[in-house]
Coordinates of C-alpha atoms in Angstrom, one line a residue:
M49 CA 0.8 -12.3 2.3
L50 CA 3.5 -14.6 3.8
A51 CA 6.6 -13.8 5.5
N52 CA 9.8 -15.3 4.1
T53 CA 12.2 -14.0 5.2
R54 CA 14.3 -14.8 1.4
G55 CA 12.5 -13.4 -0.9
F56 CA 9.0 -14.5 -1.8
L57 CA 7.4 -14.4 -4.7
W58 CA 10.1 -10.9 -5.7
S59 CA 8.8 -9.6 -9.2
D60 CA 9.7 -8.8 -11.9
V61 CA 9.4 -4.9 -11.4
E62 CA 10.8 -5.3 -7.9
T63 CA 13.6 -7.2 -9.4
R64 CA 15.1 -4.7 -12.3
A65 CA 14.7 -2.4 -9.4
L66 CA 17.2 -4.5 -7.2
L67 CA 19.7 -4.5 -10.3
D68 CA 19.9 -1.0 -10.9
I69 CA 21.1 -0.2 -7.1
W70 CA 22.6 -3.3 -6.5
G71 CA 24.2 -2.3 -9.6
E72 CA 24.7 1.2 -8.8
Q73 CA 28.9 2.7 -9.1
D74 CA 28.6 3.4 -5.6
V75 CA 27.2 0.5 -3.8
Q76 CA 29.6 -2.4 -5.9
T77 CA 32.6 -0.3 -4.7
A78 CA 31.8 -0.6 -1.6
L79 CA 30.7 -4.3 -1.9
D80 CA 35.1 -5.1 -3.9
G81 CA 36.0 -2.7 -0.8
N82 CA 34.6 -4.3 2.5
F83 CA 34.9 -7.7 4.5
R84 CA 31.7 -7.1 6.2
N85 CA 29.2 -5.3 3.9
S86 CA 25.6 -6.1 5.9
H87 CA 25.5 -2.1 6.0
V88 CA 26.1 -2.0 2.1
Y89 CA 22.7 -4.8 1.7
R90 CA 21.1 -2.1 4.4
D91 CA 21.8 0.5 1.8
V92 CA 20.0 -1.1 -0.7
A93 CA 17.3 -2.3 1.4
C94 CA 16.5 1.4 1.6
R95 CA 16.4 2.5 -1.4
L96 CA 14.6 -0.3 -1.8
G97 CA 11.7 0.9 -0.2
E98 CA 12.2 4.8 -1.5
M99 CA 10.8 3.5 -4.3
G100 CA 7.9 1.8 -2.7
F101 CA 9.3 -1.6 -2.4
E102 CA 10.0 -2.8 1.1
R103 CA 12.5 -5.9 1.3
T104 CA 14.7 -6.8 4.2
P105 CA 18.2 -6.8 3.2
E106 CA 18.2 -10.1 3.8
Q107 CA 15.8 -11.0 1.5
C108 CA 18.3 -8.4 -1.3
R109 CA 21.2 -10.3 0.0
I110 CA 19.6 -14.1 -0.8
R111 CA 18.4 -12.7 -4.6
V112 CA 21.2 -11.0 -5.6
K113 CA 23.0 -14.5 -5.0
S114 CA 20.5 -16.0 -6.5
L115 CA 20.6 -13.9 -9.6
K116 CA 23.9 -14.6 -10.1
R117 CA 23.8 -18.0 -9.3
Q118 CA 21.5 -17.9 -12.8
Y119 CA 23.7 -16.4 -14.4
Y120 CA 26.6 -17.8 -14.1
Q121 CA 24.5 -21.3 -15.4
A122 CA 23.6 -19.4 -18.2
K123 CA 26.9 -17.5 -19.7
E124 CA 28.5 -21.2 -18.8
G125 CA 25.8 -22.3 -20.5
T126 CA 26.3 -20.3 -23.5
K127 CA 29.7 -21.5 -24.4
K128 CA 27.8 -24.4 -25.9
N129 CA 23.8 -23.2 -27.5
G130 CA 24.5 -19.6 -28.0
Q131 CA 20.5 -19.8 -26.9
Y132 CA 21.3 -20.4 -23.8
H133 CA 21.2 -17.1 -21.8
K134 CA 17.6 -17.4 -21.9
I135 CA 17.2 -19.4 -19.6
C136 CA 17.9 -16.7 -17.6
K137 CA 15.3 -13.1 -17.8
F138 CA 17.8 -11.0 -16.4
Y139 CA 20.7 -12.1 -18.7
D140 CA 21.5 -8.7 -19.4
E141 CA 21.1 -6.0 -16.9
M142 CA 23.5 -9.5 -14.9
E143 CA 25.4 -9.3 -17.8
R144 CA 25.9 -5.2 -18.0
I145 CA 26.9 -5.2 -13.9
L146 CA 29.5 -8.4 -13.7
S147 CA 31.0 -8.0 -16.6
N148 CA 33.2 -4.9 -15.0
R149 CA 34.0 -7.9 -12.1
P150 CA 37.3 -9.6 -11.0
H151 CA 37.0 -12.4 -12.9
I152 CA 36.1 -15.6 -11.9
D153 CA 35.0 -18.9 -13.9
P154 CA 31.3 -19.9 -14.1
Q155 CA 32.5 -23.2 -14.5
D156 CA 34.4 -23.3 -11.4
M157 CA 30.8 -22.5 -10.1
I158 CA 29.0 -24.8 -10.9
D159 CA 31.4 -28.2 -10.4
S160 CA 31.2 -27.1 -7.5
A161 CA 27.3 -26.6 -7.3
A162 CA 26.6 -30.1 -8.6
I163 CA 29.2 -32.2 -6.6
G164 CA 26.6 -29.8 -3.3
D165 CA 28.7 -27.3 -1.8
E166 CA 28.0 -26.4 1.2
T167 CA 27.3 -23.2 1.4
M168 CA 26.2 -20.1 3.9
D169 CA 22.9 -19.0 4.4
G170 CA 23.2 -15.5 3.6
T171 CA 23.8 -13.8 6.6
E172 CA 27.1 -14.2 8.1
E173 CA 29.5 -11.8 7.6
E174 CA 32.4 -13.4 8.1
G175 CA 34.7 -16.6 6.4
E176 CA 36.2 -18.3 8.2
G177 CA 37.0 -21.3 7.1
I178 CA 37.0 -20.4 3.2
D179 CA 38.8 -22.9 0.9
H180 CA 38.2 -22.1 -2.3
P181 CA 38.9 -18.8 -4.6
L182 CA 35.4 -18.7 -5.9
E183 CA 34.4 -18.8 -2.5
A184 CA 37.0 -16.1 -1.3
H185 CA 36.3 -13.0 -3.8
M186 CA 32.2 -14.1 -3.0
E187 CA 33.6 -13.4 0.9
S188 CA 35.1 -10.4 -0.5
T189 CA 32.7 -8.6 -2.5
G190 CA 29.9 -9.4 0.2
E191 CA 28.3 -12.1 -1.6
C192 CA 27.2 -15.5 -0.4
S193 CA 27.2 -19.3 -2.3
Y194 CA 25.1 -19.2 -5.5
A195 CA 23.3 -22.2 -3.2
E196 CA 20.4 -20.9 -1.4
H197 CA 20.2 -25.0 0.4
P198 CA 22.7 -27.1 0.2
V199 CA 22.2 -29.2 -3.1
K200 CA 22.3 -33.5 -3.0
L201 CA 22.5 -34.6 -6.3
E202 CA 21.8 -38.6 -6.6
Y203 CA 22.8 -40.4 -9.7
P204 CA 21.5 -43.7 -10.5
S205 CA 24.1 -46.5 -10.1
F206 CA 22.1 -48.3 -14.3
P207 CA 25.1 -49.4 -16.4
I208 CA 25.3 -46.8 -19.1
P209 CA 25.4 -47.8 -22.4
V210 CA 29.0 -46.5 -24.6
T211 CA 29.0 -47.0 -28.6
V212 CA 32.5 -48.2 -29.6
G213 CA 32.6 -48.4 -32.8
N214 CA 29.9 -50.6 -34.3
S215 CA 30.2 -52.4 -31.2
T216 CA 27.8 -50.7 -27.6
A217 CA 29.3 -51.9 -23.9
P218 CA 28.2 -51.3 -20.4
R219 CA 29.6 -48.9 -18.6
Q220 CA 29.1 -48.5 -15.3
N221 CA 28.1 -44.9 -13.6
N222 CA 30.3 -43.5 -11.4
I223 CA 29.0 -40.4 -9.9
Q224 CA 28.5 -41.5 -6.7
S225 CA 25.9 -39.4 -4.6
T226 CA 26.6 -37.3 -2.4
S227 CA 24.8 -39.3 0.6
G228 CA 28.1 -41.3 1.5
L229 CA 30.2 -38.4 1.1
P230 CA 31.2 -37.7 4.8
A231 CA 29.8 -35.4 7.2
G232 CA 32.7 -32.7 7.2
R233 CA 33.0 -29.8 4.9
P234 CA 33.4 -32.2 0.9
K235 CA 36.7 -31.6 -1.0
R236 CA 35.9 -29.7 -4.0
S237 CA 36.2 -30.8 -7.4
K238 CA 38.4 -29.3 -10.4
K239 CA 36.6 -31.7 -12.7
R240 CA 34.6 -31.2 -15.7
Y241 CA 31.9 -32.8 -17.3
T242 CA 32.5 -32.6 -20.6
N243 CA 29.9 -35.6 -21.9
L244 CA 27.4 -34.6 -24.6
S245 CA 24.5 -36.6 -22.3
L246 CA 25.5 -34.7 -19.0
D247 CA 25.7 -31.1 -20.9
K248 CA 22.0 -31.6 -22.3
L249 CA 20.9 -32.3 -19.1
M250 CA 22.0 -30.5 -16.5
E251 CA 20.3 -27.5 -19.4
R252 CA 17.3 -29.0 -19.4
F253 CA 17.7 -29.6 -15.3
L254 CA 18.0 -26.0 -15.5
E255 CA 14.8 -24.8 -17.7
Q256 CA 12.5 -27.1 -16.1
S257 CA 13.9 -25.9 -12.5
M258 CA 12.8 -22.2 -13.3
E259 CA 10.2 -23.5 -15.4
A260 CA 9.4 -24.6 -11.8
E261 CA 9.8 -22.1 -10.1
E262 CA 7.3 -19.7 -11.9
N263 CA 5.1 -22.2 -12.1
F264 CA 4.9 -21.7 -8.0
Y265 CA 5.1 -18.2 -7.0
K266 CA 2.3 -17.5 -9.8
Y267 CA 0.2 -20.4 -7.7
E268 CA 0.8 -19.6 -5.0
E269 CA -0.2 -16.0 -5.7
Q270 CA -3.5 -16.8 -6.7
R271 CA -4.5 -18.9 -3.9
L272 CA -4.1 -16.4 -1.9
R273 CA -5.9 -14.2 -4.0
L274 CA -8.5 -16.9 -3.3
E275 CA -8.0 -17.0 0.3
E276 CA -8.4 -13.1 0.8
R277 CA -11.3 -13.9 -1.1
R278 CA -13.0 -16.0 0.9
R279 CA -12.0 -14.9 3.8
E280 CA -14.1 -11.6 2.9
A281 CA -17.1 -14.0 1.6
E282 CA -17.2 -14.7 5.0
H283 CA -16.8 -11.7 6.5
S284 CA -19.8 -10.0 4.3
R285 CA -21.8 -13.2 5.5
E286 CA -21.2 -12.9 9.2
L287 CA -22.2 -9.3 8.7
H288 CA -25.4 -9.7 7.3
M289 CA -26.0 -12.9 9.4
L290 CA -25.5 -11.1 13.6
Q291 CA -26.0 -7.5 12.8
P292 CA -29.5 -6.0 13.7
N293 CA -31.8 -3.4 12.3
H294 CA -30.9 -0.4 14.2
S295 CA -32.0 3.1 13.6
L296 CA -28.4 5.4 14.6
A297 CA -28.5 8.7 16.4
S298 CA -28.7 11.8 15.4
N299 CA -25.0 12.7 16.0
P300 CA -23.9 14.4 12.7
L301 CA -20.3 12.1 14.2
H302 CA -22.3 8.8 13.3
P303 CA -23.7 9.2 9.6
L304 CA -26.1 7.1 8.6
V305 CA -24.8 4.1 6.4
I306 CA -27.9 2.8 4.5
E307 CA -26.2 -0.5 2.9
R308 CA -28.2 -2.0 -0.3
S309 CA -28.3 -5.4 -2.6
F310 CA -30.2 -5.7 -5.1
S311 CA -31.1 -8.5 -7.0
L312 CA -34.2 -10.0 -8.4
G313 CA -35.6 -11.0 -5.6
G314 CA -35.4 -7.2 -4.1
T315 CA -34.0 -4.9 -1.4
V316 CA -32.6 -6.0 1.8
Q317 CA -32.0 -2.9 4.1
R318 CA -29.9 -2.8 6.9
S319 CA -27.7 0.1 8.9
M320 CA -24.6 0.3 10.3
D321 CA -21.4 3.2 11.1
I322 CA -19.3 2.3 9.1
L323 CA -17.0 4.5 11.2
P324 CA -15.0 2.1 13.2
L325 CA -13.7 0.2 10.0
V326 CA -11.8 3.8 8.5
R327 CA -10.3 4.3 11.9
N328 CA -9.0 0.0 11.4
I329 CA -7.2 1.5 8.0
I330 CA -5.8 5.1 9.2
P331 CA -1.2 3.2 10.0
P332 CA 0.4 4.3 13.6
L333 CA 1.5 7.1 13.6
T334 CA 5.7 6.3 15.4
S335 CA 8.9 7.3 15.2
K336 CA 9.9 3.6 13.5
K337 CA 9.1 4.3 10.3
H338 CA 10.2 5.5 7.6
K339 CA 9.5 9.2 5.0
G340 CA 6.7 7.7 2.6
Q341 CA 5.7 4.2 4.2
D342 CA 2.6 5.8 4.9
G343 CA 2.2 7.0 1.2
R344 CA 3.5 8.4 -2.0
I345 CA 0.1 10.0 -3.5
G346 CA 0.3 10.9 -7.7
I347 CA -1.7 13.6 -8.8
I348 CA -2.0 13.7 -12.2
G349 CA -3.5 17.0 -14.1
G350 CA -2.8 21.3 -14.2
C351 CA -2.4 22.9 -16.8
Q352 CA -2.3 26.6 -17.9
E353 CA -5.7 27.6 -17.1
Y354 CA -6.1 25.1 -14.0
T355 CA -3.9 25.5 -10.8
G356 CA -5.9 25.7 -8.3
A357 CA -7.2 22.0 -8.4
P358 CA -4.6 19.7 -8.8
Y359 CA -2.5 22.3 -5.5
F360 CA -6.0 21.2 -4.1
A361 CA -5.9 17.8 -4.1
A362 CA -2.0 17.7 -3.4
I363 CA -1.8 19.6 -0.5
T364 CA -4.7 17.6 1.3
A365 CA -3.2 14.5 0.6
L366 CA -0.7 15.2 2.8
K367 CA -2.1 17.1 5.3
V368 CA -4.7 13.9 6.2
G369 CA -1.6 11.6 6.5
A370 CA 0.8 10.6 2.9
D371 CA 4.4 11.7 3.8
L372 CA 5.0 12.9 0.2
S373 CA 2.5 14.2 -2.8
H374 CA 3.1 14.4 -6.4
V375 CA 1.9 16.9 -9.4
F376 CA 3.0 15.6 -11.7
C377 CA 1.3 19.4 -14.5
T378 CA 1.6 21.4 -17.5
K379 CA 5.1 22.7 -17.7
D380 CA 3.6 26.5 -17.5
A381 CA 2.0 25.5 -14.8
A382 CA 4.6 23.9 -12.7
T383 CA 5.9 27.1 -11.1
V384 CA 2.5 28.8 -10.2
I385 CA 1.5 25.1 -8.3
K386 CA 5.0 24.6 -6.9
S387 CA 4.6 29.0 -5.6
Y388 CA 1.8 27.7 -3.8
S389 CA 2.6 25.4 -1.3
P390 CA 7.5 24.1 -1.2
E391 CA 5.4 20.9 0.5
L392 CA 5.1 19.7 -3.1
I393 CA 6.9 17.5 -6.0
V394 CA 5.9 19.4 -9.4
H395 CA 6.9 17.7 -12.4
P396 CA 6.4 20.7 -15.6
V397 CA 6.2 16.6 -18.4
L398 CA 2.6 15.8 -18.9
D399 CA 2.9 17.4 -22.0
S400 CA 6.0 16.8 -22.9
P401 CA 6.7 14.6 -26.1
N402 CA 7.4 11.5 -23.7
A403 CA 5.7 12.5 -21.0
L404 CA 4.1 8.4 -20.8
E405 CA 8.3 7.5 -20.2
E406 CA 9.0 10.7 -17.8
V407 CA 5.7 9.8 -15.4
D408 CA 6.5 5.3 -15.2
K409 CA 10.3 6.3 -13.7
W410 CA 7.6 7.8 -11.1
L411 CA 4.9 4.7 -10.9
P412 CA 6.8 2.3 -8.8
R413 CA 7.5 5.0 -5.6
L414 CA 3.6 6.3 -5.3
H415 CA 0.9 3.9 -3.8
S416 CA -1.7 5.3 -5.7
V417 CA -2.3 8.0 -8.3
V418 CA -5.4 10.1 -8.6
V419 CA -5.9 11.2 -12.2
G420 CA -8.2 14.2 -13.2
P421 CA -8.4 17.7 -10.5
G422 CA -7.3 20.8 -13.5
L423 CA -6.5 18.0 -16.5
G424 CA -8.3 20.6 -18.8
R425 CA -9.8 18.8 -22.3
D426 CA -7.2 19.5 -24.7
D427 CA -6.5 15.8 -26.9
K428 CA -2.7 15.0 -25.6
L429 CA -3.3 15.6 -21.5
L430 CA -6.4 13.8 -22.5
K431 CA -4.3 10.3 -23.8
N432 CA -1.7 11.2 -21.9
A433 CA -3.9 10.6 -19.0
K434 CA -5.4 7.8 -20.3
D435 CA -1.5 5.5 -21.7
I436 CA -1.5 6.9 -17.1
I437 CA -4.4 4.9 -16.6
E438 CA -2.9 1.8 -18.6
K439 CA 0.7 1.9 -16.9
S440 CA -0.9 2.8 -13.7
K441 CA -2.9 -0.1 -13.7
T442 CA -0.2 -2.9 -14.3
R443 CA 1.7 -1.7 -11.1
D444 CA -1.5 -2.6 -9.2
I445 CA -2.5 0.0 -7.1
P446 CA -5.8 2.5 -7.1
I447 CA -7.1 5.1 -9.7
I448 CA -8.7 7.6 -8.1
I449 CA -10.9 9.6 -11.7
D450 CA -11.8 12.6 -10.8
A451 CA -13.0 16.1 -12.9
D452 CA -12.4 16.7 -16.7
G453 CA -9.9 12.7 -16.2
L454 CA -14.7 11.5 -16.2
W455 CA -14.6 13.6 -19.3
L456 CA -12.1 11.3 -20.3
I457 CA -13.5 7.6 -19.1
A458 CA -17.4 9.1 -20.5
Q459 CA -16.0 9.1 -24.0
Q460 CA -13.9 5.9 -23.7
P461 CA -15.3 3.5 -21.3
S462 CA -13.3 0.6 -21.4
I463 CA -10.6 2.5 -20.0
I464 CA -11.4 1.9 -16.4
Q465 CA -13.5 -0.8 -16.2
G466 CA -13.6 -3.7 -14.5
Y467 CA -10.3 -2.4 -12.7
Q468 CA -11.5 -3.1 -8.5
K469 CA -9.1 -0.6 -6.9
G470 CA -11.2 1.9 -9.7
I471 CA -12.2 5.0 -7.8
L472 CA -14.6 6.8 -10.1
T473 CA -15.6 10.9 -7.9
P474 CA -18.3 12.4 -10.1
N475 CA -20.9 15.3 -9.5
F476 CA -24.5 15.2 -10.9
M477 CA -23.5 16.8 -14.0
E478 CA -20.8 14.3 -14.4
F479 CA -22.6 10.6 -13.6
S480 CA -25.4 12.5 -15.7
R481 CA -22.3 11.8 -18.5
L482 CA -21.0 8.9 -17.8
Y483 CA -25.3 6.6 -17.1
E484 CA -25.9 8.6 -19.8
A485 CA -22.0 7.0 -22.5
V486 CA -22.2 3.6 -20.3
H487 CA -26.3 2.4 -20.6
H488 CA -26.4 4.6 -23.5
E489 CA -29.7 6.3 -22.5
P490 CA -30.9 8.9 -20.2
L491 CA -31.0 9.3 -16.6
D492 CA -33.8 8.6 -14.5
S493 CA -32.9 10.5 -11.8
R494 CA -35.8 9.6 -9.0
D495 CA -33.5 6.3 -7.7
N496 CA -30.2 8.2 -7.7
Q497 CA -29.3 5.1 -5.3
R498 CA -30.0 2.6 -7.7
S499 CA -28.8 4.4 -11.2
V500 CA -25.1 4.6 -9.3
A501 CA -25.6 1.2 -9.2
Q502 CA -26.2 -0.2 -12.3
L503 CA -23.6 2.0 -13.2
S504 CA -21.2 0.8 -11.1
S505 CA -22.4 -2.8 -12.7
A506 CA -21.8 -1.8 -15.7
L507 CA -18.5 -0.7 -15.3
G508 CA -17.6 -4.3 -13.6
N509 CA -18.3 -3.4 -10.1
L510 CA -16.2 0.0 -9.9
T511 CA -16.8 1.7 -6.2
V512 CA -18.9 5.2 -8.0
V513 CA -19.1 8.1 -5.3
L514 CA -22.0 10.4 -6.6
K515 CA -21.6 14.1 -4.7
G516 CA -24.1 14.9 -3.2
E517 CA -26.9 16.4 -0.6
E518 CA -25.8 13.2 0.3
D519 CA -22.7 11.2 -0.8
I520 CA -23.7 7.7 -2.2
I521 CA -21.6 5.1 -2.8
T522 CA -21.5 1.7 -4.7
D523 CA -19.3 -0.8 -5.9
G524 CA -23.0 -2.4 -7.4
N525 CA -23.0 -5.1 -4.8
K526 CA -24.1 -2.4 -1.6
V527 CA -24.6 1.7 -1.6
M528 CA -24.4 3.9 1.3
V529 CA -25.3 7.1 1.8
C530 CA -22.5 9.5 3.9
S531 CA -25.4 12.1 5.5
Q532 CA -22.2 13.5 7.5
E533 CA -23.6 17.5 8.6
G534 CA -21.6 19.8 5.5
S535 CA -23.4 22.9 4.6
G536 CA -24.9 25.0 1.9
R537 CA -21.6 26.5 0.6
R538 CA -20.6 24.7 -2.1
C539 CA -17.0 26.6 -3.4
G540 CA -14.8 25.3 -6.2
G541 CA -12.5 22.7 -5.3
Q542 CA -14.4 20.5 -2.7
G543 CA -14.1 17.8 -4.9
D544 CA -10.3 17.8 -4.2
L545 CA -10.8 17.5 -1.6
L546 CA -12.4 14.6 -1.9
S547 CA -10.2 14.1 -4.4
G548 CA -6.6 13.1 -2.6
S549 CA -8.0 12.9 1.2
L550 CA -9.1 9.5 -1.1
G551 CA -6.4 9.1 -2.8
V552 CA -5.0 8.5 0.6
L553 CA -7.7 6.2 2.8
A554 CA -7.6 3.8 -0.5
H555 CA -3.7 2.7 0.0
W556 CA -4.7 2.4 3.3
A557 CA -7.3 0.3 3.2
F558 CA -5.9 -2.2 0.4
M559 CA -3.1 -2.3 3.3
S560 CA -4.8 -3.6 5.7
S561 CA -6.3 -6.9 7.0
A562 CA -9.5 -8.3 5.4
D563 CA -10.0 -8.3 9.8
S564 CA -10.1 -4.8 9.2
T565 CA -12.8 -3.7 7.7
K566 CA -14.3 -6.4 8.6
G567 CA -15.5 -7.7 5.0
V568 CA -16.4 -4.4 2.9
S569 CA -14.7 -3.8 0.5
P570 CA -11.1 -1.6 0.7
S571 CA -12.8 0.3 -1.3
L572 CA -16.2 1.7 -0.1
V573 CA -14.6 2.2 3.3
A574 CA -11.9 4.9 2.1
A575 CA -15.0 6.7 -0.6
F576 CA -16.7 6.3 2.8
G577 CA -13.9 7.9 5.1
A578 CA -13.3 10.7 2.2
C579 CA -16.4 11.5 1.9
A580 CA -17.1 11.9 5.7
L581 CA -14.2 14.0 6.2
T582 CA -15.2 16.5 3.9
R583 CA -18.7 17.8 4.7
Q584 CA -16.3 17.5 8.3
C585 CA -14.1 20.3 6.9
N586 CA -17.3 22.3 5.8
R587 CA -19.0 21.7 8.3
Q588 CA -16.6 23.4 10.4
A589 CA -15.3 25.8 7.9
F590 CA -18.4 26.8 7.1
H591 CA -19.4 27.2 11.2
K592 CA -15.8 30.1 10.8
H593 CA -17.0 32.0 7.7
G594 CA -20.5 31.6 7.2
R595 CA -20.7 32.4 3.4
A596 CA -17.3 33.6 2.7
T597 CA -16.0 29.7 3.4
T598 CA -13.7 28.9 1.0
T599 CA -11.9 25.6 0.3
S600 CA -8.7 26.8 1.4
D601 CA -10.8 27.3 4.7
M602 CA -11.9 23.7 4.4
I603 CA -8.1 22.6 4.4
Q604 CA -7.1 23.9 7.0
E605 CA -9.4 22.2 8.8
I606 CA -7.8 19.3 7.7
S607 CA -6.7 18.6 10.7
S608 CA -9.5 19.2 13.6
A609 CA -11.7 17.5 11.4
F610 CA -9.9 14.7 11.0
K611 CA -9.2 13.7 14.9
T612 CA -13.0 14.5 15.8
L613 CA -13.8 11.9 13.5
Y614 CA -11.0 9.3 13.8
E615 CA -9.1 9.4 16.4
S616 CA -11.8 10.7 19.1

């Protein structure tokens, strides 16, 4: 993404979050009562960060300034056209906030902007040389002028016909170009433009400006996506051309990865060490970060019968490196899950009538969600899980689906089909059910790698992790086999450890640059990292406890296993 201190590419969700914070009583009071206000916008930016939106105080200030300009222009135009307010997308939100502020004549603001006022760039805190009541008010409330750049409007000097009775006589346009104004601060005019044609011209200008701005943002996002895909394709070609075939040593810390490209012309195989790519996506530990920056993970699951699974997934996410871990469960499971650890944030809303609304309040703050641990197969819970998946897709965050979430996908594959940040983690039985549901034919288990790749392709190249003696990971194009040494002990809950760690690693992978993953899909890197970590935990716990090994013993090994694999 391009860095831009003037607030580049604000989404509607992000803008509404900003308005909710800026409109709070304490923020408005602070702005009204302080001549110097940079600390107020630092607080606004910090609150946005807690909701998952990383913005600088200056970007928040500039965005608020732009919204106020659009609001006052729309409000003034509404006096002549009742539908004019529709050109301001956030008119209702601004009306709610600004209706209680000291009165400002919108026409004064529009007139001043129309003649090319000099405006501040949004960084000044003190209003030196203020000679206009509106600017004085804005400085006292912590706001800058409404135009982001000095505006010069040049009007042509052609004659404008004026109808007098039945005759038409030419009239010279007396509006002067601002290019001829003196270099000093221009004198602000109080003139009201009441000519009907000029009103229409201004209305059309505002509408076209907003449309052009929206189109620019849309095309810029498309360009950035295409550029990212191009870089990934280049890295992929370089890997195919330069990576030599070699066999890895039998060191258990360097598991074999086999990439297979399935095509009509045959199968190409080669080996590579993927662990360095996992190390590349792990964010460094530093005191400069704030709480939540390294991951806020949501676990969707937990009912009366199954309280251990969501706990295992949530506590694993914390121990791998997430800052906050939320569990959205049923009411009767919440107390039990909370009793396991005070570290978890537990929401007893999954079986409530308004479950989707309750979870949606938190989705803007989450970096990824894990759907399925302890979910159960109650129709009401499955329906709520489906709605949460759909909402999460609109947020464009990684969605890891495991356990009973896979049962839901087997019933309705279209829920997740084609979502490139979706990751499925079935065991063999769950995989068989998914394969038969999608392909409508029995699974041929003679070549599991090909079958997993076929399922991934049929689901729109989702990443699929088939857990087993060796973990098979594919996005339909490449197949990786994680053969990290584990143990023969297969106690319940190990899959929850995998899904919890994958929730964190997926967030880190998608936040990393394409150079960090060397053209390999972020989902594949994250999935391989989670599989290797789970197997290493299993191996270490088994060496200590043998046949008595449980998932709780494995969780105690996360710190040591993580350090062994990714920090040594």
